[in-house]
mmCIF file of C-alpha atoms and ligand atoms in Angstrom:
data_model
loop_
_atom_site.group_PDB
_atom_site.id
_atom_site.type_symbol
_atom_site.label_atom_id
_atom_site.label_comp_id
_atom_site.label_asym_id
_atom_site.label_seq_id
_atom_site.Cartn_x
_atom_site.Cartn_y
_atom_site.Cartn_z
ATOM 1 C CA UNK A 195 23.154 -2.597 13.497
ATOM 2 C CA UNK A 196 26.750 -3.806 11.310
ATOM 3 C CA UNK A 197 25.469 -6.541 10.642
ATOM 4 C CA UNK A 198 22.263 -5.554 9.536
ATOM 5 C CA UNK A 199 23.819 -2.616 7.150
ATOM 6 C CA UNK A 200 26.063 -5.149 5.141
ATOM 7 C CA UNK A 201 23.392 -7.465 4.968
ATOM 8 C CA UNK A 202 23.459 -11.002 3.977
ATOM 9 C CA UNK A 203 21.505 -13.197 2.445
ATOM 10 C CA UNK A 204 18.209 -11.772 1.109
ATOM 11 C CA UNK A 205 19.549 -8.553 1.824
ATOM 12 C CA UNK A 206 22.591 -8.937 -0.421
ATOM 13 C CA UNK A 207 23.853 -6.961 -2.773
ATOM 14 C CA UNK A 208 22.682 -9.297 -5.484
ATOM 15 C CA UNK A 209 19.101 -8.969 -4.183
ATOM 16 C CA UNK A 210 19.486 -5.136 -4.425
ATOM 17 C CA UNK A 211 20.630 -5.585 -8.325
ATOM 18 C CA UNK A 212 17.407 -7.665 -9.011
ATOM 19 C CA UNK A 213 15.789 -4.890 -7.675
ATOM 20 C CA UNK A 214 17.276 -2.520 -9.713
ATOM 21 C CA UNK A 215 16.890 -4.809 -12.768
ATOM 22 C CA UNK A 216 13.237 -4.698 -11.920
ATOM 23 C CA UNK A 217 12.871 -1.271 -11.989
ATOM 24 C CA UNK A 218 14.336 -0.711 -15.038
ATOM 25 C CA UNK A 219 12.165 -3.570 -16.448
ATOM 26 C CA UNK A 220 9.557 -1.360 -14.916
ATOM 27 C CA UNK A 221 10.810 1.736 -17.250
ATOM 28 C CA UNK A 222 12.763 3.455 -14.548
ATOM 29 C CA UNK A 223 15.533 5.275 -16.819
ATOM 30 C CA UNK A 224 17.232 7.789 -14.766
ATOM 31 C CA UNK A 225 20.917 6.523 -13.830
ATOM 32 C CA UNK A 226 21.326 8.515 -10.831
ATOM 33 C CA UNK A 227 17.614 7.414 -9.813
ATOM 34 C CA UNK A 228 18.940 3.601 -10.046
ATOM 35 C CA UNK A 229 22.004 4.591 -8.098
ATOM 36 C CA UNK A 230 20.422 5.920 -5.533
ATOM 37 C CA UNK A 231 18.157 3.078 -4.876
ATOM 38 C CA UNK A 232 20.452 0.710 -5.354
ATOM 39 C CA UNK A 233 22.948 2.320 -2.590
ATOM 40 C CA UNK A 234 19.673 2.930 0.007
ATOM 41 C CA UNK A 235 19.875 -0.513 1.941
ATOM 42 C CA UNK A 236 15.806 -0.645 1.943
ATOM 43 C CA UNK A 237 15.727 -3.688 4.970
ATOM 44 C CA UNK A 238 16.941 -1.323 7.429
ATOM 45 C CA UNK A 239 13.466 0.896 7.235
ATOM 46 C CA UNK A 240 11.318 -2.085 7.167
ATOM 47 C CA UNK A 241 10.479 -4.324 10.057
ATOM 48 C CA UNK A 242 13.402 -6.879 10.817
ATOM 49 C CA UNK A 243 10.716 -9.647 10.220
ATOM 50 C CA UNK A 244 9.756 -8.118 7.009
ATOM 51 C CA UNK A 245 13.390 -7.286 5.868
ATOM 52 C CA UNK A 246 13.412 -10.867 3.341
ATOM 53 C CA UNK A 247 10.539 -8.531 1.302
ATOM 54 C CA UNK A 248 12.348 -5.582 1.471
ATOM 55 C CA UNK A 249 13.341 -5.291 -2.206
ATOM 56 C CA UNK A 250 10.364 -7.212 -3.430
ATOM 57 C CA UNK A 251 7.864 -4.154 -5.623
ATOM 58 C CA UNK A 252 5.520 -4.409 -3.018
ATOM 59 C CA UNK A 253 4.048 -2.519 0.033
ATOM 60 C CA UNK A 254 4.871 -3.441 3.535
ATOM 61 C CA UNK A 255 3.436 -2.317 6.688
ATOM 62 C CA UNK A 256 5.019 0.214 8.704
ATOM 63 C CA UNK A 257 2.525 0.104 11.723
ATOM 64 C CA UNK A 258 0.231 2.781 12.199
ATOM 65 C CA UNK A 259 -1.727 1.585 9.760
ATOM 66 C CA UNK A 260 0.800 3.261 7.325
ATOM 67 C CA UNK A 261 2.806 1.431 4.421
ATOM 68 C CA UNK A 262 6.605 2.013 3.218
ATOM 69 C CA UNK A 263 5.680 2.719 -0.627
ATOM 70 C CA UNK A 264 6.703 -0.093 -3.018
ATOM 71 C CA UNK A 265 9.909 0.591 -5.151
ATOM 72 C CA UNK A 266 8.542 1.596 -8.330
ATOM 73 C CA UNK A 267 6.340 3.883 -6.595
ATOM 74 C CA UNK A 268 9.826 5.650 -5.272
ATOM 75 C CA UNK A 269 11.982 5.268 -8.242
ATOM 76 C CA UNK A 270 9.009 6.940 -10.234
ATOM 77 C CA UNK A 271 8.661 10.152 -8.165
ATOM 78 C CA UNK A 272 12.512 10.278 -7.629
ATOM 79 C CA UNK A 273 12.374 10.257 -11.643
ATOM 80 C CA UNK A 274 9.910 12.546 -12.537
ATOM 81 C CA UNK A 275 10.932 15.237 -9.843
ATOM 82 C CA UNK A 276 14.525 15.088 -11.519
ATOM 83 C CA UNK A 277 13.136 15.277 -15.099
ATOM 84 C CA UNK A 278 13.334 19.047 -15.033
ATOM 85 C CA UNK A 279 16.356 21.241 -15.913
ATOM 86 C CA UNK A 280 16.464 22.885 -12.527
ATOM 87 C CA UNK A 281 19.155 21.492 -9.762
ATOM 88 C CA UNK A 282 17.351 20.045 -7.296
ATOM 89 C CA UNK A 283 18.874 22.275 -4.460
ATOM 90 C CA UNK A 284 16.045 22.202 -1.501
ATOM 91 C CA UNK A 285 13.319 19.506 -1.868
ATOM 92 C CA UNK A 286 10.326 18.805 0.425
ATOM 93 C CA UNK A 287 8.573 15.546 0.903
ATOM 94 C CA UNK A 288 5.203 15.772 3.246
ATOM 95 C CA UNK A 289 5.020 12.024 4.728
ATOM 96 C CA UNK A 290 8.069 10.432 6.059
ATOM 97 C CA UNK A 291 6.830 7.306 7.379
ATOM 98 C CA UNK A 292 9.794 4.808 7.601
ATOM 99 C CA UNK A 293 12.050 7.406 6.073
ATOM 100 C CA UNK A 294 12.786 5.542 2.805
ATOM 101 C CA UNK A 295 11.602 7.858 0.323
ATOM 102 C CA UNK A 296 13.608 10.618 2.113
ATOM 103 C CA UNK A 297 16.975 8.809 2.180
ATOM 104 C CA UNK A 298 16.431 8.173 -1.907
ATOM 105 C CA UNK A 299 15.935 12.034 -1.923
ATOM 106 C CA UNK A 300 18.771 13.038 0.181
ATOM 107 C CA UNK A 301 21.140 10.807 -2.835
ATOM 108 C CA UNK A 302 19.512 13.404 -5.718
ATOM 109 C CA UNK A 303 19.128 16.532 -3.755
ATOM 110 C CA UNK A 304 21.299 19.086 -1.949
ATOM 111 C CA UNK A 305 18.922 18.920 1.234
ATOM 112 C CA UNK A 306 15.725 17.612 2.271
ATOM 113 C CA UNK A 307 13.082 18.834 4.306
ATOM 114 C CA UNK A 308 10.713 15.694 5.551
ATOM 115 C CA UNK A 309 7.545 15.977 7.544
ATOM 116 C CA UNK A 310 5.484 13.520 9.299
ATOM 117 C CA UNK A 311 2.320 14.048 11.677
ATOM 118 C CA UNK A 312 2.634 10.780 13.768
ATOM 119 C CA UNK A 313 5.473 11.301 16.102
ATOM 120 C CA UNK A 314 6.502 7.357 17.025
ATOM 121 C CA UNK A 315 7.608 7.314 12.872
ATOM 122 C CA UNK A 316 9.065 11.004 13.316
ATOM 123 C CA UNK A 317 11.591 9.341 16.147
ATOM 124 C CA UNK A 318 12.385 6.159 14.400
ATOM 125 C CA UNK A 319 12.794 7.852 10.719
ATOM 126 C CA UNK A 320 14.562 10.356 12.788
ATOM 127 C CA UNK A 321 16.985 7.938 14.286
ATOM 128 C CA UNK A 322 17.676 5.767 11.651
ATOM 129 C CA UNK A 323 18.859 8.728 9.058
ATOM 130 C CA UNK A 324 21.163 9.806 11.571
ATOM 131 C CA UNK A 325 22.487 6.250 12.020
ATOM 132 C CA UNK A 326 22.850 6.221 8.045
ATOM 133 C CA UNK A 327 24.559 9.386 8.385
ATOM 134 C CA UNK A 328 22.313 11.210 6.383
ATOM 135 C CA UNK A 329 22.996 14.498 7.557
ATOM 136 C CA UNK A 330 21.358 16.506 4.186
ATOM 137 C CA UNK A 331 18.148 15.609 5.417
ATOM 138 C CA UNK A 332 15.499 17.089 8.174
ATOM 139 C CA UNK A 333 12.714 15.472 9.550
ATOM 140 C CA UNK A 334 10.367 17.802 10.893
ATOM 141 C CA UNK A 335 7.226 16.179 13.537
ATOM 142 C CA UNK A 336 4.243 18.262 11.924
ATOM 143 C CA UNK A 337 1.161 18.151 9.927
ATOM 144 C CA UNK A 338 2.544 18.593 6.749
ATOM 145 C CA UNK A 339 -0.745 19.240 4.871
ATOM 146 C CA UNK A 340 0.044 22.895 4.355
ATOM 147 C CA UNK A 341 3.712 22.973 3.308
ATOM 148 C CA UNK A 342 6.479 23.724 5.181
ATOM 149 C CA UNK A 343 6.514 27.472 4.237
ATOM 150 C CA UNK A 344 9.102 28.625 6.805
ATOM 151 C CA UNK A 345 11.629 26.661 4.319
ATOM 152 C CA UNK A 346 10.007 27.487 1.023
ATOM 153 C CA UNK A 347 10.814 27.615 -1.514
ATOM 154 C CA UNK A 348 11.261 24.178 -2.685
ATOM 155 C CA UNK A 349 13.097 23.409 -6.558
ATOM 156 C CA UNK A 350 11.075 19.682 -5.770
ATOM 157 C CA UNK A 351 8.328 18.563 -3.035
ATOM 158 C CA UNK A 352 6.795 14.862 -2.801
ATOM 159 C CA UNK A 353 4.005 14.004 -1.348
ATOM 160 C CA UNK A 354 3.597 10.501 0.030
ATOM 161 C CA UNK A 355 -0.186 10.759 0.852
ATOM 162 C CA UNK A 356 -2.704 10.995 -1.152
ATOM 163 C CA UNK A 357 -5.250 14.723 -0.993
ATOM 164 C CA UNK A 358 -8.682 14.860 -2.370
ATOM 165 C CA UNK A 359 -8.229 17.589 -4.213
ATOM 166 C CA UNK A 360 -4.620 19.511 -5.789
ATOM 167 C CA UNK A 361 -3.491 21.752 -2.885
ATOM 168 C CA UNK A 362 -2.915 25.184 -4.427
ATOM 169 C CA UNK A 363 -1.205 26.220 -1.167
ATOM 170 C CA UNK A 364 1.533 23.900 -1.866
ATOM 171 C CA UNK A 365 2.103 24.735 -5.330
ATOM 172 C CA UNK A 366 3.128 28.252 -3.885
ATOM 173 C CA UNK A 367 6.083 26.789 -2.451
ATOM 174 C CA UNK A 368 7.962 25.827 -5.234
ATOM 175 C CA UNK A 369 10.394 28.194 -6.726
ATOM 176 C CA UNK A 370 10.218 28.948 -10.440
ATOM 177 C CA UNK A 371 11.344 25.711 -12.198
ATOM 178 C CA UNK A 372 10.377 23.598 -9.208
ATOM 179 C CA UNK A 373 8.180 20.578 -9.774
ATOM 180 C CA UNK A 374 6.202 18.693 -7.393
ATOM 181 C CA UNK A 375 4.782 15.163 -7.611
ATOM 182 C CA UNK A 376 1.901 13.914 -5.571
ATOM 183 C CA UNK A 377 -0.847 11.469 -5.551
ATOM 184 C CA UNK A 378 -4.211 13.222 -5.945
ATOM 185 C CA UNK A 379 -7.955 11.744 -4.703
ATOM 186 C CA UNK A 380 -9.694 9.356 -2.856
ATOM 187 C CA UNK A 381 -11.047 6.060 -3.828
ATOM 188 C CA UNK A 382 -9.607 6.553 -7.281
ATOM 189 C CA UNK A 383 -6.061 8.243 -7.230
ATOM 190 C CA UNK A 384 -3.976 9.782 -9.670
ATOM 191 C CA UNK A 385 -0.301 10.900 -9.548
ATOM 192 C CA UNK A 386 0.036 14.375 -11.141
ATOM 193 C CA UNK A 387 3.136 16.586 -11.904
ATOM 194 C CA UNK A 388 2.584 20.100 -11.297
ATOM 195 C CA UNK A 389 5.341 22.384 -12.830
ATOM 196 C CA UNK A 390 6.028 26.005 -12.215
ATOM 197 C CA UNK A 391 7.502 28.549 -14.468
ATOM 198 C CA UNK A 392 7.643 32.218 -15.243
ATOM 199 C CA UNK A 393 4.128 31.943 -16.356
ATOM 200 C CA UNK A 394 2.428 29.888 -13.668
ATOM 201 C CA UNK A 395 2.067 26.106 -13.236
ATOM 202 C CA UNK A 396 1.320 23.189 -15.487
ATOM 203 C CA UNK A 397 -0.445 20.297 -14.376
ATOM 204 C CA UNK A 398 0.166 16.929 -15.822
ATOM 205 C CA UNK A 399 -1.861 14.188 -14.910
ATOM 206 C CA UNK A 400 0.537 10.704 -14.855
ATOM 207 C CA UNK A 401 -0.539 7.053 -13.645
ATOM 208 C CA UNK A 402 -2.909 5.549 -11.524
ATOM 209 C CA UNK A 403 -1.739 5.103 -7.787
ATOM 210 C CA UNK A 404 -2.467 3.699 -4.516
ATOM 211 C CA UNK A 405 -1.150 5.851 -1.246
ATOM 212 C CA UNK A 406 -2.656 6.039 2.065
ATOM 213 C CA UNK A 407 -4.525 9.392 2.870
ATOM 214 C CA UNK A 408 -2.937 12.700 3.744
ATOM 215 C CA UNK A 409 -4.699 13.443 7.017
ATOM 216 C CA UNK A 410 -4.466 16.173 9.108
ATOM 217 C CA UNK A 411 -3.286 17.548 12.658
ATOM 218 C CA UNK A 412 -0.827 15.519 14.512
ATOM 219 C CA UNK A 413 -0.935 11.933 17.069
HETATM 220 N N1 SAH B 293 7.435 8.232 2.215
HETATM 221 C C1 SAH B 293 7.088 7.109 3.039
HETATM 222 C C2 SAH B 293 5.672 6.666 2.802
HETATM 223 C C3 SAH B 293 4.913 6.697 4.054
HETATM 224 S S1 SAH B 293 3.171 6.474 3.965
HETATM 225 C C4 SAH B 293 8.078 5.997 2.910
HETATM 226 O O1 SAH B 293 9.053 6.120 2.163
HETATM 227 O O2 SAH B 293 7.925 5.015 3.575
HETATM 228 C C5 SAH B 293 2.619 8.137 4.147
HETATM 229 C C6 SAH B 293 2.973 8.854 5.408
HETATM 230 O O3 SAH B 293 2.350 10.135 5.344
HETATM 231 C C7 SAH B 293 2.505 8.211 6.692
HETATM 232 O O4 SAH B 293 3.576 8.003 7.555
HETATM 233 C C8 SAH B 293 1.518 9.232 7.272
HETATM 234 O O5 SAH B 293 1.528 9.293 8.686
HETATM 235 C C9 SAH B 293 2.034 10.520 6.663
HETATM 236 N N2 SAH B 293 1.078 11.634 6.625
HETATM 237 C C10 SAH B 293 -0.235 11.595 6.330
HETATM 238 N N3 SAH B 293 -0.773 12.817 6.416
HETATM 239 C C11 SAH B 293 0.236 13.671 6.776
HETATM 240 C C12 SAH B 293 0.314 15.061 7.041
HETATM 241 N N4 SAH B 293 -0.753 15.859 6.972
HETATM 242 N N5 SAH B 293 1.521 15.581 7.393
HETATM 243 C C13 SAH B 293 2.616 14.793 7.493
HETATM 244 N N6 SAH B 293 2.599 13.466 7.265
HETATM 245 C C14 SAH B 293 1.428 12.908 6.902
#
């Protein structure tokens, strides 16, 4: 595992900057967004014979037919859930997969709640945060498709698989200020902001995307 976490080679710290040159290349702006991707060491959620791609903007395979989300993709939701005024204090993400996206989270937010419906990535996301010593974050083995409304509400949830339709049961889970980011349909999907106030919510319709579906019950 040591040897792993400092990394050598293609997983150097030098790789990681390129990264982070990339991304803000890419129009990532937010500071603490860059730190926090810069200080995740991304090889360690990939598999070891992928870890050379690691911090390459691309997809990789996460078996299960599932895919650790390409940097951008992270960087961009980190961004735009932070863009608010409101602290991000409690924050959701449905979707844990290899973890990745939750250990960016757990740099910007107070705690994180993480849910994923396929219980061989619940262990090993579940293992390797506690190995990282990420103790702000919880990862939860559940179908995440409804929320997590025994921990609502949520100042930011992420989802990391992409719904037909806008789930208006999720949107009930953010507290007032909160702001959730999600990919939204099917052959042709869209990322969308949805942001709640006094008032009610605003939806904001951002940039084409590519996620795998959000499915339901759990395996
Ligand atoms: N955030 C991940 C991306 C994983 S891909 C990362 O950083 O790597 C999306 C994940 O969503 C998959 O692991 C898939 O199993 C999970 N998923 C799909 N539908 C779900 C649901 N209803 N509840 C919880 N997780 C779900």
């Amino acid at each position: 595992m040591s040897t792993r976490v400092n990394g050598i080679g293609m997983t150097s710290q030098r790789t990681r900057m390129r990264m982070i040159e990339r991304l803000r290349e890419q129009g990532i702006k937010d500071e603490a967004v860059l730190a926090a991707m810069f200080e995740v060491p991304r090889h360690l959620f990939v598999d070891e014979a992928l870890a050379s791609r690691a911090y390459d903007d691309v997809s990789l395979p996460i078996n299960f037919n599932q895919t650790i989300s390409q940097p951008y993709i992270v960087a961009r939701m980190t961004e735009v859930l932070r863009a608010g005024d409101h602290p991000l204090n409690r924050v959701l993400e449905i979707g844990t997969g290899c973890g990745y996206q939750a250990a960016v989270l757990a740099q910007v937010a107070k705690e994180v709640y993480t849910v994923e419906r396929i219980r061989l990535l619940y262990e090993r996301a579940k293992k390797l945060l506690s190995d990282l010593k990420m103790r702000n974050v919880g990862v939860r083995y559940a179908d995440g498709s409804a929320g997590f409304p025994e921990a609502a509400p949520f100042d930011g949830i992420v989802m990391t698989a992409a719904a037909p339709v806008l789930s208006a049961v999720l949107r009930e889970q953010l507290a007032v200020g909160g702001r959730m980011v999600l990919p939204v349909g099917i052959q042709e999907q869209w990322l969308y902001l949805v942001e709640r106030d006094a008032r009610g919510f605003r939806e904001t319709k951002l940039e084409p995307v590519k996620f795998v579906p959000l499915l339901t019950g759990k395996t």
